[in-house]
Amino acid sequence: MHTAGVTVAGSGVEGIEGLGSAADQLQQAFSAPIDRLPEEIFLQVVEMSLGADSEKPLRDLVGLSLVCRRWKIMVEGSSSLWNHISASEGLAAVRKALRLAHGVPLDLSYDEGSTNIDPRTFFEEIGPHIAQWRYLSAQFNELPDHSAPTFTFAELETTVAPKLEVLHLGAYNWDGKSQRTITLFGGAPQPSTLKDLWIEEIPISFEPLRLSNLTSISLDGIAWVPATSVLQALRESPGLEDLTLSDLRDVTVYPTDDDQPITFLSLTYLRLHRNPTPFTRSILSSITAPSLRFLHVNCTIIGDPATGLLTPTMSHMVPVLQSIISEAENICVEFRWDDRYKINVGHLSIGFEQESTLHLHSRAVVNWLRERMGSDFADLPVTLRLYECTPTYQYLLQFSSGVKVTTLSLHGDLSGPLGTMIPVLSEPSPPHGWLLPELDILETNVTSAAGNCDIVEVLRARHGLVETRDGAAALPKHLLEIRLVYRGRTARDPNPLPDPKFMQDLQIATDGADVYWCGQKWIGSEAAA
């Protein structure tokens, strides 16, 4: 049969079936290669495309579902594609994802600073799905009402989340004055699935949780947390891998130093920041962690740290500390304007806040480590970093013998008190001689491209180009590098080109030492990377 130039082979049912088969072949011939993939492979491709690089996976899924009817059916029919839900994508996207992610574990994220959804609305939306929660991270803005939080956790306060593995709750800049204590899971113990707990500035009631079997704990800025609850959580979590206890200023009921030790075979990260010293000392005295690789300690202390924190109860930590610092290349001592100092050695960091005499104790901490860490540690060079502070002559003097200070960093306003340290370095002082005689590298900032003439005079004196009061004193070691950075009136001031005469004066004063300006080596009138 011929119709308008179109030939139809056969008639009846056979002819219709032939038309259908031909249409299918024609559609397949002109379809995109991705449309020929089996559904399960297509969904794997979609899931891979929504990996860590996708900032808004829900938006991307909606876009894919609009391509064609087949894609819409496959994308919206795959519940597991919709389980990563972020409030930053808007309320409509959150509601759509909750509707389509039926029966699968949910990973939920809320950051009040990046969404227009208020906390109450978000928790009311996700609350009915609490049986599906696997991961919940919620960060809130500063809470202006001190009498009670301006949000509610809805079902999180009344219902157990049976599949919850990760719980992160935090508030920015909350001053901890809220009178309301939040009880999670209706006062029931934590879900047995919970492994990662991170709480910052949220007044959680810890006693009912009976924390146990956790692999990661981070508690920061929580008011009135009982030390007994913390110790109990540690004892019941032998598989702990990461522990952070920070700013627990009102921690109560300190454990005693003679409690039975707690052994963590897998603990690698330990951070104890700004907690009461008795509590910090008790934690360090109570735990044994043979696999520890990172230890950061910072606390307020009165008097000598060797008697306040580094007591004999820490002797069991010595082998671990030796392992932590085994790859260290130097000992770095930092002293800051706010009466804080910190000693960094490899992956070990020990810091203290104290009154004006605190800088005199930093050498005591170095000595404590030198006496226990072995000869390799004792031979490590020392770097002194002074930030916006006024160290005394005695401070530099205590680091001028017994240890080898090879790098000195002075950063701050050199026209102020900090600048008084530069002339002190330019002359020997009987009977002690030169300060920091092993110095190789001087790092400092200048506030003008014209440089600082005091720096030049220090270098001239230490290299024997000018006469000093004690001419009989042996000259210190010649410096090998001078590293300068520019400090303008604001952090946004651009780095200017330095004054060539100043740079040349530095090289002449040091007999050709390498001079760097803002990270670039100075060569004549040029700078080379």
PDB file of C-alpha atoms in Angstrom, residues 187-343:
ATOM      1  CA  GLY A 187      15.952  12.302  78.884  1.00  0.00           C
ATOM      2  CA  ALA A 188      16.796   8.884  77.456  1.00  0.00           C
ATOM      3  CA  PRO A 189      20.401   7.721  76.975  1.00  0.00           C
ATOM      4  CA  GLN A 190      22.118   8.487  73.707  1.00  0.00           C
ATOM      5  CA  PRO A 191      21.290   6.255  70.721  1.00  0.00           C
ATOM      6  CA  SER A 192      23.600   3.254  70.577  1.00  0.00           C
ATOM      7  CA  THR A 193      24.457   4.243  66.990  1.00  0.00           C
ATOM      8  CA  LEU A 194      25.916   7.643  68.008  1.00  0.00           C
ATOM      9  CA  LYS A 195      29.677   7.769  67.408  1.00  0.00           C
ATOM     10  CA  ASP A 196      30.546  11.446  66.846  1.00  0.00           C
ATOM     11  CA  LEU A 197      29.387  14.142  69.311  1.00  0.00           C
ATOM     12  CA  TRP A 198      30.309  17.823  68.920  1.00  0.00           C
ATOM     13  CA  ILE A 199      28.664  20.434  71.182  1.00  0.00           C
ATOM     14  CA  GLU A 200      29.713  24.114  71.241  1.00  0.00           C
ATOM     15  CA  GLU A 201      28.171  26.802  73.457  1.00  0.00           C
ATOM     16  CA  ILE A 202      24.870  24.907  73.813  1.00  0.00           C
ATOM     17  CA  PRO A 203      23.804  24.168  77.433  1.00  0.00           C
ATOM     18  CA  ILE A 204      23.177  20.456  77.103  1.00  0.00           C
ATOM     19  CA  SER A 205      22.258  18.323  80.099  1.00  0.00           C
ATOM     20  CA  PHE A 206      24.836  15.532  79.986  1.00  0.00           C
ATOM     21  CA  GLU A 207      23.904  13.282  82.893  1.00  0.00           C
ATOM     22  CA  PRO A 208      20.867  11.657  81.208  1.00  0.00           C
ATOM     23  CA  LEU A 209      22.805  10.930  77.982  1.00  0.00           C
ATOM     24  CA  ARG A 210      25.131   8.432  79.626  1.00  0.00           C
ATOM     25  CA  LEU A 211      27.585   8.850  76.775  1.00  0.00           C
ATOM     26  CA  SER A 212      29.341   5.678  75.662  1.00  0.00           C
ATOM     27  CA  ASN A 213      31.028   3.938  72.720  1.00  0.00           C
ATOM     28  CA  LEU A 214      31.892   7.216  70.998  1.00  0.00           C
ATOM     29  CA  THR A 215      34.814   7.585  68.579  1.00  0.00           C
ATOM     30  CA  SER A 216      34.889  11.399  68.602  1.00  0.00           C
ATOM     31  CA  ILE A 217      33.972  13.860  71.380  1.00  0.00           C
ATOM     32  CA  SER A 218      34.233  17.649  71.195  1.00  0.00           C
ATOM     33  CA  LEU A 219      32.814  19.798  74.011  1.00  0.00           C
ATOM     34  CA  ASP A 220      33.448  23.538  73.786  1.00  0.00           C
ATOM     35  CA  GLY A 221      32.178  26.415  75.909  1.00  0.00           C
ATOM     36  CA  ILE A 222      29.530  24.458  77.785  1.00  0.00           C
ATOM     37  CA  ALA A 223      28.447  25.814  81.153  1.00  0.00           C
ATOM     38  CA  TRP A 224      28.344  23.677  84.270  1.00  0.00           C
ATOM     39  CA  VAL A 225      29.301  20.374  82.738  1.00  0.00           C
ATOM     40  CA  PRO A 226      30.143  17.927  85.549  1.00  0.00           C
ATOM     41  CA  ALA A 227      33.631  16.483  85.334  1.00  0.00           C
ATOM     42  CA  THR A 228      32.183  13.171  86.478  1.00  0.00           C
ATOM     43  CA  SER A 229      30.018  13.041  83.334  1.00  0.00           C
ATOM     44  CA  VAL A 230      33.039  13.757  81.159  1.00  0.00           C
ATOM     45  CA  LEU A 231      35.136  11.085  82.854  1.00  0.00           C
ATOM     46  CA  GLN A 232      32.276   8.601  82.637  1.00  0.00           C
ATOM     47  CA  ALA A 233      31.910   9.262  78.902  1.00  0.00           C
ATOM     48  CA  LEU A 234      35.636   8.671  78.453  1.00  0.00           C
ATOM     49  CA  ARG A 235      35.613   5.452  80.469  1.00  0.00           C
ATOM     50  CA  GLU A 236      32.663   4.147  78.459  1.00  0.00           C
ATOM     51  CA  SER A 237      34.274   5.004  75.085  1.00  0.00           C
ATOM     52  CA  PRO A 238      37.442   2.881  74.850  1.00  0.00           C
ATOM     53  CA  GLY A 239      37.444   3.199  71.051  1.00  0.00           C
ATOM     54  CA  LEU A 240      37.799   6.997  71.180  1.00  0.00           C
ATOM     55  CA  GLU A 241      39.927   8.413  68.357  1.00  0.00           C
ATOM     56  CA  ASP A 242      39.499  12.181  68.722  1.00  0.00           C
ATOM     57  CA  LEU A 243      38.924  14.147  71.958  1.00  0.00           C
ATOM     58  CA  THR A 244      38.518  17.919  72.366  1.00  0.00           C
ATOM     59  CA  LEU A 245      37.602  19.531  75.682  1.00  0.00           C
ATOM     60  CA  SER A 246      37.681  23.296  75.370  1.00  0.00           C
ATOM     61  CA  ASP A 247      36.636  26.289  77.451  1.00  0.00           C
ATOM     62  CA  LEU A 248      34.844  24.254  80.122  1.00  0.00           C
ATOM     63  CA  ARG A 249      35.430  27.073  82.580  1.00  0.00           C
ATOM     64  CA  ASP A 250      32.744  26.041  85.044  1.00  0.00           C
ATOM     65  CA  VAL A 251      33.541  22.362  85.063  1.00  0.00           C
ATOM     66  CA  THR A 252      32.737  21.008  88.524  1.00  0.00           C
ATOM     67  CA  VAL A 253      33.724  18.088  90.720  1.00  0.00           C
ATOM     68  CA  TYR A 254      37.287  17.498  89.583  1.00  0.00           C
ATOM     69  CA  PRO A 255      38.337  13.876  89.386  1.00  0.00           C
ATOM     70  CA  THR A 256      41.246  12.884  91.567  1.00  0.00           C
ATOM     71  CA  ASP A 257      44.685  12.171  90.187  1.00  0.00           C
ATOM     72  CA  ASP A 258      44.722   8.683  91.665  1.00  0.00           C
ATOM     73  CA  ASP A 259      41.711   7.398  89.698  1.00  0.00           C
ATOM     74  CA  GLN A 260      42.189   4.245  87.683  1.00  0.00           C
ATOM     75  CA  PRO A 261      43.807   5.097  84.321  1.00  0.00           C
ATOM     76  CA  ILE A 262      41.695   5.119  81.172  1.00  0.00           C
ATOM     77  CA  THR A 263      43.303   3.411  78.183  1.00  0.00           C
ATOM     78  CA  PHE A 264      42.556   4.532  74.630  1.00  0.00           C
ATOM     79  CA  LEU A 265      44.301   2.315  72.115  1.00  0.00           C
ATOM     80  CA  SER A 266      43.033   4.318  69.107  1.00  0.00           C
ATOM     81  CA  LEU A 267      43.181   7.906  70.408  1.00  0.00           C
ATOM     82  CA  THR A 268      45.286  10.021  68.026  1.00  0.00           C
ATOM     83  CA  TYR A 269      44.068  13.608  68.603  1.00  0.00           C
ATOM     84  CA  LEU A 270      43.805  15.202  72.060  1.00  0.00           C
ATOM     85  CA  ARG A 271      43.030  18.906  72.584  1.00  0.00           C
ATOM     86  CA  LEU A 272      42.571  20.485  76.021  1.00  0.00           C
ATOM     87  CA  HIS A 273      42.058  24.240  75.663  1.00  0.00           C
ATOM     88  CA  ARG A 274      41.302  26.922  78.274  1.00  0.00           C
ATOM     89  CA  ASN A 275      39.978  24.549  80.928  1.00  0.00           C
ATOM     90  CA  PRO A 276      40.683  24.933  84.670  1.00  0.00           C
ATOM     91  CA  THR A 277      44.188  23.687  85.372  1.00  0.00           C
ATOM     92  CA  PRO A 278      43.121  21.042  87.952  1.00  0.00           C
ATOM     93  CA  PHE A 279      40.750  19.554  85.389  1.00  0.00           C
ATOM     94  CA  THR A 280      43.397  19.565  82.645  1.00  0.00           C
ATOM     95  CA  ARG A 281      45.924  17.976  84.975  1.00  0.00           C
ATOM     96  CA  SER A 282      43.426  15.299  85.990  1.00  0.00           C
ATOM     97  CA  ILE A 283      42.612  14.414  82.375  1.00  0.00           C
ATOM     98  CA  LEU A 284      46.293  14.108  81.452  1.00  0.00           C
ATOM     99  CA  SER A 285      46.946  12.072  84.558  1.00  0.00           C
ATOM    100  CA  SER A 286      43.995   9.749  83.965  1.00  0.00           C
ATOM    101  CA  ILE A 287      44.491   8.652  80.364  1.00  0.00           C
ATOM    102  CA  THR A 288      46.902   6.338  78.584  1.00  0.00           C
ATOM    103  CA  ALA A 289      47.020   6.703  74.806  1.00  0.00           C
ATOM    104  CA  PRO A 290      49.874   4.787  73.151  1.00  0.00           C
ATOM    105  CA  SER A 291      48.750   5.807  69.624  1.00  0.00           C
ATOM    106  CA  LEU A 292      48.519   9.546  70.352  1.00  0.00           C
ATOM    107  CA  ARG A 293      49.939  11.669  67.515  1.00  0.00           C
ATOM    108  CA  PHE A 294      48.684  15.196  68.276  1.00  0.00           C
ATOM    109  CA  LEU A 295      48.506  16.826  71.724  1.00  0.00           C
ATOM    110  CA  HIS A 296      47.455  20.467  72.177  1.00  0.00           C
ATOM    111  CA  VAL A 297      47.180  21.813  75.740  1.00  0.00           C
ATOM    112  CA  ASN A 298      46.392  25.376  76.758  1.00  0.00           C
ATOM    113  CA  CYS A 299      45.325  26.570  80.206  1.00  0.00           C
ATOM    114  CA  THR A 300      45.489  29.422  82.686  1.00  0.00           C
ATOM    115  CA  ILE A 301      48.071  28.808  85.365  1.00  0.00           C
ATOM    116  CA  ILE A 302      49.427  30.473  88.472  1.00  0.00           C
ATOM    117  CA  GLY A 303      53.143  30.164  89.105  1.00  0.00           C
ATOM    118  CA  ASP A 304      55.531  27.653  87.614  1.00  0.00           C
ATOM    119  CA  PRO A 305      53.911  25.259  85.089  1.00  0.00           C
ATOM    120  CA  ALA A 306      56.257  22.527  86.318  1.00  0.00           C
ATOM    121  CA  THR A 307      54.365  22.515  89.631  1.00  0.00           C
ATOM    122  CA  GLY A 308      50.934  23.523  88.334  1.00  0.00           C
ATOM    123  CA  LEU A 309      50.495  21.195  85.365  1.00  0.00           C
ATOM    124  CA  LEU A 310      53.621  19.237  84.450  1.00  0.00           C
ATOM    125  CA  THR A 311      53.588  17.186  87.640  1.00  0.00           C
ATOM    126  CA  PRO A 312      54.956  13.670  88.275  1.00  0.00           C
ATOM    127  CA  THR A 313      51.468  12.311  87.542  1.00  0.00           C
ATOM    128  CA  MET A 314      52.280  12.905  83.861  1.00  0.00           C
ATOM    129  CA  SER A 315      55.338  10.653  83.870  1.00  0.00           C
ATOM    130  CA  HIS A 316      53.398   7.893  82.084  1.00  0.00           C
ATOM    131  CA  MET A 317      52.967  10.303  79.124  1.00  0.00           C
ATOM    132  CA  VAL A 318      56.694  10.667  78.468  1.00  0.00           C
ATOM    133  CA  PRO A 319      57.017   7.790  75.930  1.00  0.00           C
ATOM    134  CA  VAL A 320      54.006   9.136  74.026  1.00  0.00           C
ATOM    135  CA  LEU A 321      55.390  12.683  74.043  1.00  0.00           C
ATOM    136  CA  GLN A 322      58.686  11.381  72.685  1.00  0.00           C
ATOM    137  CA  SER A 323      56.802   9.808  69.790  1.00  0.00           C
ATOM    138  CA  ILE A 324      54.750  12.960  69.141  1.00  0.00           C
ATOM    139  CA  ILE A 325      57.864  15.135  68.795  1.00  0.00           C
ATOM    140  CA  SER A 326      59.979  12.552  66.972  1.00  0.00           C
ATOM    141  CA  GLU A 327      59.708  14.396  63.628  1.00  0.00           C
ATOM    142  CA  ALA A 328      60.246  17.883  65.055  1.00  0.00           C
ATOM    143  CA  GLU A 329      62.850  20.077  63.394  1.00  0.00           C
ATOM    144  CA  ASN A 330      62.844  22.850  65.975  1.00  0.00           C
ATOM    145  CA  ILE A 331      61.319  24.137  69.211  1.00  0.00           C
ATOM    146  CA  CYS A 332      59.115  27.188  68.669  1.00  0.00           C
ATOM    147  CA  VAL A 333      58.350  29.480  71.631  1.00  0.00           C
ATOM    148  CA  GLU A 334      55.671  32.127  70.972  1.00  0.00           C
ATOM    149  CA  PHE A 335      54.991  35.032  73.318  1.00  0.00           C
ATOM    150  CA  ARG A 336      51.966  37.262  72.666  1.00  0.00           C
ATOM    151  CA  TRP A 337      50.745  40.655  73.766  1.00  0.00           C
ATOM    152  CA  ASP A 338      47.840  39.183  75.782  1.00  0.00           C
ATOM    153  CA  ASP A 339      50.108  37.376  78.268  1.00  0.00           C
ATOM    154  CA  ARG A 340      49.943  34.074  76.468  1.00  0.00           C
ATOM    155  CA  TYR A 341      52.814  31.910  75.430  1.00  0.00           C
ATOM    156  CA  LYS A 342      52.929  28.666  73.531  1.00  0.00           C
ATOM    157  CA  ILE A 343      55.600  26.072  72.889  1.00  0.00           C
TER     158      ILE A 343
END
